[in-house]
Amino acid sequence: MEFIKVTKAYQKHIALIQLNRPKELNALNIQLMEEISESLKELDKDDEVRVVVITGNERAFAAGADIKQMAGKQTIDMWKEDRFTTWDQINKTKKPIIAAVSGFALGGGCELAMTCDMIVASETAQFGQPEIKIGVMPGAGGTQRLTKAIGKVKSMELVLTGKFINAEEALHYGLINKIVPVELYMEEALKLAKEIASMSPLAVQMAKESVKRSFEVPLDEGLQFERKNFYMLFSSEDQKEGMNAFVEKRRADFKGK
Ligand code: DAK
């Protein structure tokens, strides 16, 4: 991996993907996106890993897709490159993904954070979809996920003017989970990851799948989907362990079986 670093923590239950193009503010070039997608594919298959955290550095989570790499492209070049496969892979990941954001999360960077399931931000975080300023528009979910997260009017404002919002505003509009001082944002994201990693990984993944389904289908269909996953968990050892641990007044030890 050239543009990301992947490490594991907390009995290898948490995988940390760190974007590593600091000079370019972690601009998302094709290879970097392929590396994220490949590693997520691997981590999803890795039974030890229960939660993934994606982060950048203090100055930038990611300042967007690599403009220099895109500037000279024609439609057919973009089509041949098939960039959406990597984004689709991120969206398909079964395990929960937490974005730990400090500094710029712009354009594709904001879209990457929004493709994750939760966002822990430092007080210096800035979010925006500035594509309009370079003659295009969001292309990796920005018009859809941002609108679903913060509502139509604010989303229109951000997408049509390209202006940024700070962490306070992002929290106010429901884009992020939490703001912490810059020196604590990684610690806080890992704390959240650890808490989730202590639950049954099967229940976590099926619950994630069900919450995500609510964005895709009408309520009745979503409820049926939820019901199916709920029933399914009763064939897991973790369900027995979790409920027995409650009855026996002890801490559950979930195995993901
Ligand atoms: N691409 C390439 N290089 C970038 C970059 C980017 N998005 N953002 C920053 N850099 C580079 C700068 O060019 C500079 O490089 P050098 O000049 O030193 O070689 C270096 O990072 C430091 O940046 P600045 O000198 O500009 O730093 P400042 O603190 O002055 O400004 C800034 C920081 C974040 C406000 C500024 O760099 C900026 O405005 N950056 C561009 C932000 C932006 O417009 N982002 C949206 C890009 S379009 C798709 C999926 C996704 C997308 C498209 C398609 N498919 C699946 C098909 C997404 C599109 C986008 O994100």
Short mmCIF file of C-alpha atoms and ligand atoms in Angstrom, two decimals:
data_model
loop_
_atom_site.label_atom_id
_atom_site.label_comp_id
_atom_site.label_asym_id
_atom_site.label_seq_id
_atom_site.Cartn_x
_atom_site.Cartn_y
_atom_site.Cartn_z
CA MET A 1 0.00 0.00 0.00
CA GLU A 2 1.53 3.31 -1.07
CA PHE A 3 -1.06 5.87 -0.02
CA ILE A 4 -2.65 4.32 3.06
CA LYS A 5 -1.40 2.69 6.25
CA VAL A 6 -3.38 -0.12 7.82
CA THR A 7 -2.85 -1.12 11.45
CA LYS A 8 -4.80 -3.08 14.03
CA ALA A 9 -5.55 -2.42 17.69
CA TYR A 10 -7.59 -3.72 20.63
CA GLN A 11 -6.89 -7.47 20.22
CA LYS A 12 -6.95 -6.84 16.46
CA HIS A 13 -10.68 -6.06 16.71
CA ILE A 14 -10.18 -2.53 15.35
CA ALA A 15 -8.53 -1.82 12.01
CA LEU A 16 -7.26 1.68 11.39
CA ILE A 17 -6.90 2.91 7.81
CA GLN A 18 -4.88 6.11 7.65
CA LEU A 19 -4.79 8.07 4.41
CA ASN A 20 -1.20 8.98 3.75
CA ARG A 21 -0.72 11.70 1.13
CA PRO A 22 -0.11 14.53 3.59
CA LYS A 23 1.50 16.98 1.15
CA GLU A 24 -1.54 16.78 -1.13
CA LEU A 25 -3.95 17.04 1.83
CA ASN A 26 -4.82 13.38 1.22
CA ALA A 27 -6.34 14.16 -2.18
CA LEU A 28 -8.04 10.97 -3.30
CA ASN A 29 -6.30 9.74 -6.40
CA ILE A 30 -7.39 6.54 -8.14
CA GLN A 31 -4.75 4.37 -6.50
CA LEU A 32 -5.56 5.63 -3.01
CA MET A 33 -9.24 4.83 -3.53
CA GLU A 34 -8.31 1.37 -4.84
CA GLU A 35 -6.15 0.80 -1.78
CA ILE A 36 -8.99 1.75 0.59
CA SER A 37 -11.39 -0.46 -1.32
CA GLU A 38 -9.01 -3.44 -1.39
CA SER A 39 -8.19 -3.19 2.29
CA LEU A 40 -11.87 -2.91 3.25
CA LYS A 41 -12.58 -6.00 1.20
CA GLU A 42 -9.86 -7.87 3.11
CA LEU A 43 -10.88 -6.49 6.50
CA ASP A 44 -14.49 -7.48 5.91
CA LYS A 45 -13.32 -11.09 5.49
CA ASP A 46 -11.01 -10.95 8.50
CA ASP A 47 -12.85 -12.49 11.47
CA GLU A 48 -10.61 -10.77 14.01
CA VAL A 49 -11.64 -7.32 12.82
CA ARG A 50 -14.94 -5.96 14.11
CA VAL A 51 -14.79 -2.22 13.44
CA VAL A 52 -12.85 -0.07 10.97
CA VAL A 53 -11.72 3.50 11.57
CA ILE A 54 -10.71 5.66 8.59
CA THR A 55 -8.70 8.78 9.25
CA GLY A 56 -6.34 11.30 7.70
CA ASN A 57 -4.16 13.61 9.73
CA GLU A 58 -4.72 16.73 11.81
CA ARG A 59 -4.67 19.09 8.82
CA ALA A 60 -6.80 17.08 6.44
CA PHE A 61 -9.04 14.08 6.39
CA ALA A 62 -9.11 14.50 2.60
CA ALA A 63 -9.41 17.66 0.49
CA GLY A 64 -11.32 15.85 -2.24
CA ALA A 65 -10.64 13.80 -5.31
CA ASP A 66 -7.28 14.58 -6.90
CA ILE A 67 -8.12 17.58 -9.10
CA LYS A 68 -4.75 17.40 -10.88
CA GLN A 69 -5.45 13.80 -11.89
CA MET A 70 -8.95 14.66 -13.16
CA ALA A 71 -8.30 18.01 -14.85
CA GLY A 72 -7.55 16.75 -18.37
CA LYS A 73 -10.02 13.88 -18.49
CA GLN A 74 -12.77 13.35 -21.03
CA THR A 75 -16.04 11.57 -20.32
CA ILE A 76 -14.80 8.34 -21.87
CA ASP A 77 -11.61 8.40 -19.79
CA MET A 78 -13.70 8.73 -16.64
CA TRP A 79 -16.00 5.94 -17.78
CA LYS A 80 -13.09 3.61 -18.56
CA GLU A 81 -11.49 4.27 -15.19
CA ASP A 82 -14.65 2.97 -13.53
CA ARG A 83 -13.99 4.89 -10.34
CA PHE A 84 -17.33 4.00 -8.84
CA THR A 85 -16.34 0.38 -8.20
CA THR A 86 -14.07 1.46 -5.37
CA TRP A 87 -16.73 3.71 -3.84
CA ASP A 88 -19.31 0.94 -4.13
CA GLN A 89 -16.97 -1.39 -2.25
CA ILE A 90 -16.77 1.07 0.66
CA ASN A 91 -20.54 1.31 0.73
CA LYS A 92 -20.86 -2.49 0.66
CA THR A 93 -18.63 -3.05 3.70
CA LYS A 94 -20.50 -5.06 6.33
CA LYS A 95 -18.45 -3.99 9.30
CA PRO A 96 -19.08 -0.57 10.80
CA ILE A 97 -16.76 2.20 9.65
CA ILE A 98 -16.04 5.28 11.74
CA ALA A 99 -14.50 8.34 10.09
CA ALA A 100 -12.15 10.22 12.41
CA VAL A 101 -12.03 13.66 10.80
CA SER A 102 -9.73 16.57 11.51
CA GLY A 103 -9.18 19.54 9.19
CA PHE A 104 -10.51 19.45 5.65
CA ALA A 105 -13.17 16.95 4.57
CA LEU A 106 -14.06 18.42 1.20
CA GLY A 107 -15.65 17.13 -1.98
CA GLY A 108 -14.77 13.45 -2.24
CA GLY A 109 -13.31 13.74 1.28
CA CYS A 110 -16.68 14.79 2.67
CA GLU A 111 -18.30 12.06 0.57
CA LEU A 112 -15.88 9.49 1.94
CA ALA A 113 -16.67 10.55 5.52
CA MET A 114 -20.39 10.37 4.75
CA THR A 115 -20.03 6.90 3.22
CA CYS A 116 -18.73 5.81 6.62
CA ASP A 117 -21.31 5.02 9.29
CA MET A 118 -20.33 7.53 11.94
CA ILE A 119 -18.14 10.61 12.07
CA VAL A 120 -16.07 11.74 15.04
CA ALA A 121 -14.63 15.18 14.33
CA SER A 122 -11.98 17.39 15.83
CA GLU A 123 -12.89 21.00 16.55
CA THR A 124 -10.86 22.05 13.48
CA ALA A 125 -12.86 19.91 11.05
CA GLN A 126 -14.36 21.60 8.02
CA PHE A 127 -16.87 19.95 5.71
CA GLY A 128 -17.94 21.03 2.27
CA GLN A 129 -18.78 20.11 -1.30
CA PRO A 130 -16.80 22.74 -3.23
CA GLU A 131 -16.99 20.97 -6.61
CA ILE A 132 -19.21 23.76 -7.94
CA LYS A 133 -16.22 26.13 -7.73
CA ILE A 134 -14.26 23.99 -10.19
CA GLY A 135 -17.09 23.68 -12.67
CA VAL A 136 -18.55 20.33 -11.67
CA MET A 137 -20.76 18.94 -8.92
CA PRO A 138 -20.52 16.18 -6.31
CA GLY A 139 -20.20 12.78 -7.99
CA ALA A 140 -19.75 10.24 -5.20
CA GLY A 141 -22.95 10.66 -3.28
CA GLY A 142 -22.62 14.27 -2.07
CA THR A 143 -25.99 15.48 -3.32
CA GLN A 144 -27.72 12.43 -1.87
CA ARG A 145 -26.00 11.60 1.42
CA LEU A 146 -25.50 15.23 2.44
CA THR A 147 -29.17 15.99 1.77
CA LYS A 148 -30.32 12.94 3.72
CA ALA A 149 -28.05 13.95 6.60
CA ILE A 150 -28.64 17.70 6.85
CA GLY A 151 -31.81 18.37 4.85
CA LYS A 152 -32.58 20.10 1.57
CA VAL A 153 -32.02 23.79 2.19
CA LYS A 154 -28.63 23.57 3.89
CA SER A 155 -27.47 20.94 1.44
CA MET A 156 -28.50 23.18 -1.48
CA GLU A 157 -26.55 26.04 0.07
CA LEU A 158 -23.39 23.98 0.46
CA VAL A 159 -23.60 22.25 -2.92
CA LEU A 160 -24.49 25.41 -4.87
CA THR A 161 -22.03 27.80 -3.20
CA GLY A 162 -19.25 25.39 -2.30
CA LYS A 163 -18.86 26.97 1.11
CA PHE A 164 -17.55 25.01 4.07
CA ILE A 165 -19.17 24.40 7.44
CA ASN A 166 -17.21 23.97 10.63
CA ALA A 167 -17.54 21.18 13.17
CA GLU A 168 -20.09 23.09 15.29
CA GLU A 169 -22.40 23.56 12.32
CA ALA A 170 -21.86 20.00 11.18
CA LEU A 171 -22.92 18.77 14.62
CA HIS A 172 -25.89 21.13 14.67
CA TYR A 173 -27.12 19.80 11.32
CA GLY A 174 -26.64 16.16 12.27
CA LEU A 175 -23.75 15.42 9.91
CA ILE A 176 -21.39 14.22 12.64
CA ASN A 177 -21.65 12.36 15.93
CA LYS A 178 -19.28 14.29 18.09
CA ILE A 179 -16.70 17.11 18.31
CA VAL A 180 -13.60 16.77 20.45
CA PRO A 181 -10.40 18.77 20.89
CA VAL A 182 -7.94 18.10 18.10
CA GLU A 183 -5.54 16.15 20.29
CA LEU A 184 -8.34 13.76 21.26
CA TYR A 185 -10.19 12.99 18.05
CA MET A 186 -8.38 9.73 17.32
CA GLU A 187 -8.67 8.59 20.91
CA GLU A 188 -12.39 9.37 20.86
CA ALA A 189 -12.94 7.53 17.56
CA LEU A 190 -11.06 4.51 18.90
CA LYS A 191 -13.09 4.63 22.11
CA LEU A 192 -16.29 4.48 20.08
CA ALA A 193 -14.83 1.69 17.94
CA LYS A 194 -13.84 -0.26 21.06
CA GLU A 195 -17.32 0.05 22.52
CA ILE A 196 -18.87 -1.30 19.31
CA ALA A 197 -16.19 -4.01 19.07
CA SER A 198 -17.24 -5.34 22.47
CA MET A 199 -20.74 -6.17 21.12
CA SER A 200 -21.68 -9.22 19.08
CA PRO A 201 -20.14 -8.64 15.63
CA LEU A 202 -23.06 -10.47 14.02
CA ALA A 203 -25.64 -8.29 15.73
CA VAL A 204 -23.60 -5.19 14.90
CA GLN A 205 -23.35 -6.07 11.21
CA MET A 206 -27.00 -7.00 10.88
CA ALA A 207 -28.07 -3.87 12.73
CA LYS A 208 -25.87 -1.77 10.43
CA GLU A 209 -27.36 -3.47 7.40
CA SER A 210 -30.87 -2.76 8.70
CA VAL A 211 -30.23 0.91 9.45
CA LYS A 212 -28.71 1.34 5.98
CA ARG A 213 -31.71 -0.36 4.41
CA SER A 214 -33.94 2.40 5.82
CA PHE A 215 -32.34 4.77 3.30
CA GLU A 216 -33.24 2.52 0.38
CA VAL A 217 -36.74 1.18 0.85
CA PRO A 218 -40.22 2.18 2.08
CA LEU A 219 -40.95 1.71 5.80
CA ASP A 220 -42.91 -1.51 5.48
CA GLU A 221 -40.16 -3.19 3.46
CA GLY A 222 -37.56 -1.91 5.90
CA LEU A 223 -39.51 -3.33 8.82
CA GLN A 224 -39.68 -6.73 7.12
CA PHE A 225 -35.94 -6.60 6.54
CA GLU A 226 -35.31 -5.69 10.18
CA ARG A 227 -37.55 -8.54 11.33
CA LYS A 228 -35.64 -11.07 9.23
CA ASN A 229 -32.31 -9.96 10.69
CA PHE A 230 -33.73 -9.93 14.21
CA TYR A 231 -34.95 -13.53 13.85
CA MET A 232 -31.67 -14.59 12.28
CA LEU A 233 -29.70 -13.52 15.34
CA PHE A 234 -31.54 -16.13 17.41
CA SER A 235 -29.53 -18.78 15.61
CA SER A 236 -26.26 -17.25 16.85
CA GLU A 237 -24.25 -18.32 19.89
CA ASP A 238 -23.81 -14.64 20.65
CA GLN A 239 -27.54 -14.25 21.30
CA LYS A 240 -27.41 -17.06 23.87
CA GLU A 241 -24.25 -15.63 25.39
CA GLY A 242 -25.64 -12.09 25.55
CA MET A 243 -28.94 -13.05 27.16
CA ASN A 244 -27.40 -15.64 29.53
CA ALA A 245 -24.78 -13.10 30.60
CA PHE A 246 -27.57 -10.66 31.45
CA VAL A 247 -29.44 -13.28 33.50
CA GLU A 248 -26.23 -14.40 35.24
CA LYS A 249 -25.23 -10.78 35.92
CA ARG A 250 -21.89 -11.04 34.14
CA ARG A 251 -20.24 -9.38 31.18
CA ALA A 252 -20.96 -11.06 27.83
CA ASP A 253 -18.05 -12.45 25.86
CA PHE A 254 -19.12 -12.36 22.23
CA LYS A 255 -17.36 -14.58 19.70
CA GLY A 256 -19.08 -13.61 16.48
CA LYS A 257 -20.65 -17.05 16.10
N1 DAK B 1 -6.56 17.68 -5.49
C1 DAK B 1 -5.24 17.77 -5.75
N2 DAK B 1 -4.39 18.48 -4.98
C2 DAK B 1 -4.89 19.12 -3.92
C3 DAK B 1 -6.26 19.06 -3.58
C4 DAK B 1 -7.12 18.29 -4.43
N3 DAK B 1 -8.43 18.13 -4.19
N4 DAK B 1 -6.46 19.81 -2.49
C5 DAK B 1 -5.27 20.30 -2.14
N5 DAK B 1 -4.30 19.89 -2.99
C6 DAK B 1 -2.88 20.20 -2.97
C7 DAK B 1 -2.63 21.63 -3.41
O1 DAK B 1 -2.62 21.72 -4.82
C8 DAK B 1 -1.28 21.90 -2.80
O2 DAK B 1 -0.31 21.27 -3.60
P1 DAK B 1 1.03 22.07 -4.06
O3 DAK B 1 0.54 23.27 -4.74
O4 DAK B 1 1.72 22.36 -2.76
O5 DAK B 1 1.74 21.08 -4.93
C9 DAK B 1 -1.36 21.15 -1.48
O6 DAK B 1 -2.40 20.18 -1.63
C10 DAK B 1 -1.73 22.04 -0.30
O7 DAK B 1 -2.90 22.75 -0.64
P2 DAK B 1 -3.01 24.35 -0.56
O8 DAK B 1 -1.69 25.00 -0.76
O9 DAK B 1 -4.11 24.74 -1.46
O10 DAK B 1 -3.44 24.52 0.98
P3 DAK B 1 -4.35 25.68 1.60
O11 DAK B 1 -4.28 25.46 3.09
O12 DAK B 1 -3.98 27.01 1.07
O13 DAK B 1 -5.83 25.36 1.10
C11 DAK B 1 -7.72 23.94 0.66
C12 DAK B 1 -6.45 24.19 1.51
C13 DAK B 1 -8.27 22.57 1.07
C14 DAK B 1 -8.77 25.01 0.99
C15 DAK B 1 -7.37 23.99 -0.85
O14 DAK B 1 -6.26 23.14 -1.06
C16 DAK B 1 -8.49 23.56 -1.74
O15 DAK B 1 -9.41 24.34 -2.00
N6 DAK B 1 -8.41 22.33 -2.25
C17 DAK B 1 -9.37 21.81 -3.20
C18 DAK B 1 -10.67 21.46 -2.52
C19 DAK B 1 -11.68 20.95 -3.53
O16 DAK B 1 -12.06 21.66 -4.46
N7 DAK B 1 -12.09 19.71 -3.36
C20 DAK B 1 -13.07 19.07 -4.25
C21 DAK B 1 -12.32 18.39 -5.38
S1 DAK B 1 -13.41 17.65 -6.58
C22 DAK B 1 -15.83 10.57 -8.30
C23 DAK B 1 -15.72 10.54 -6.93
C24 DAK B 1 -15.43 11.71 -6.23
C25 DAK B 1 -15.22 12.89 -6.89
C26 DAK B 1 -15.32 12.93 -8.25
C27 DAK B 1 -15.64 11.77 -8.97
N8 DAK B 1 -16.15 9.40 -9.05
C28 DAK B 1 -16.37 8.15 -8.30
C29 DAK B 1 -16.24 9.42 -10.45
C30 DAK B 1 -14.88 14.06 -6.11
C31 DAK B 1 -14.52 15.22 -6.66
C32 DAK B 1 -13.86 16.21 -5.81
O17 DAK B 1 -13.62 16.01 -4.64
#
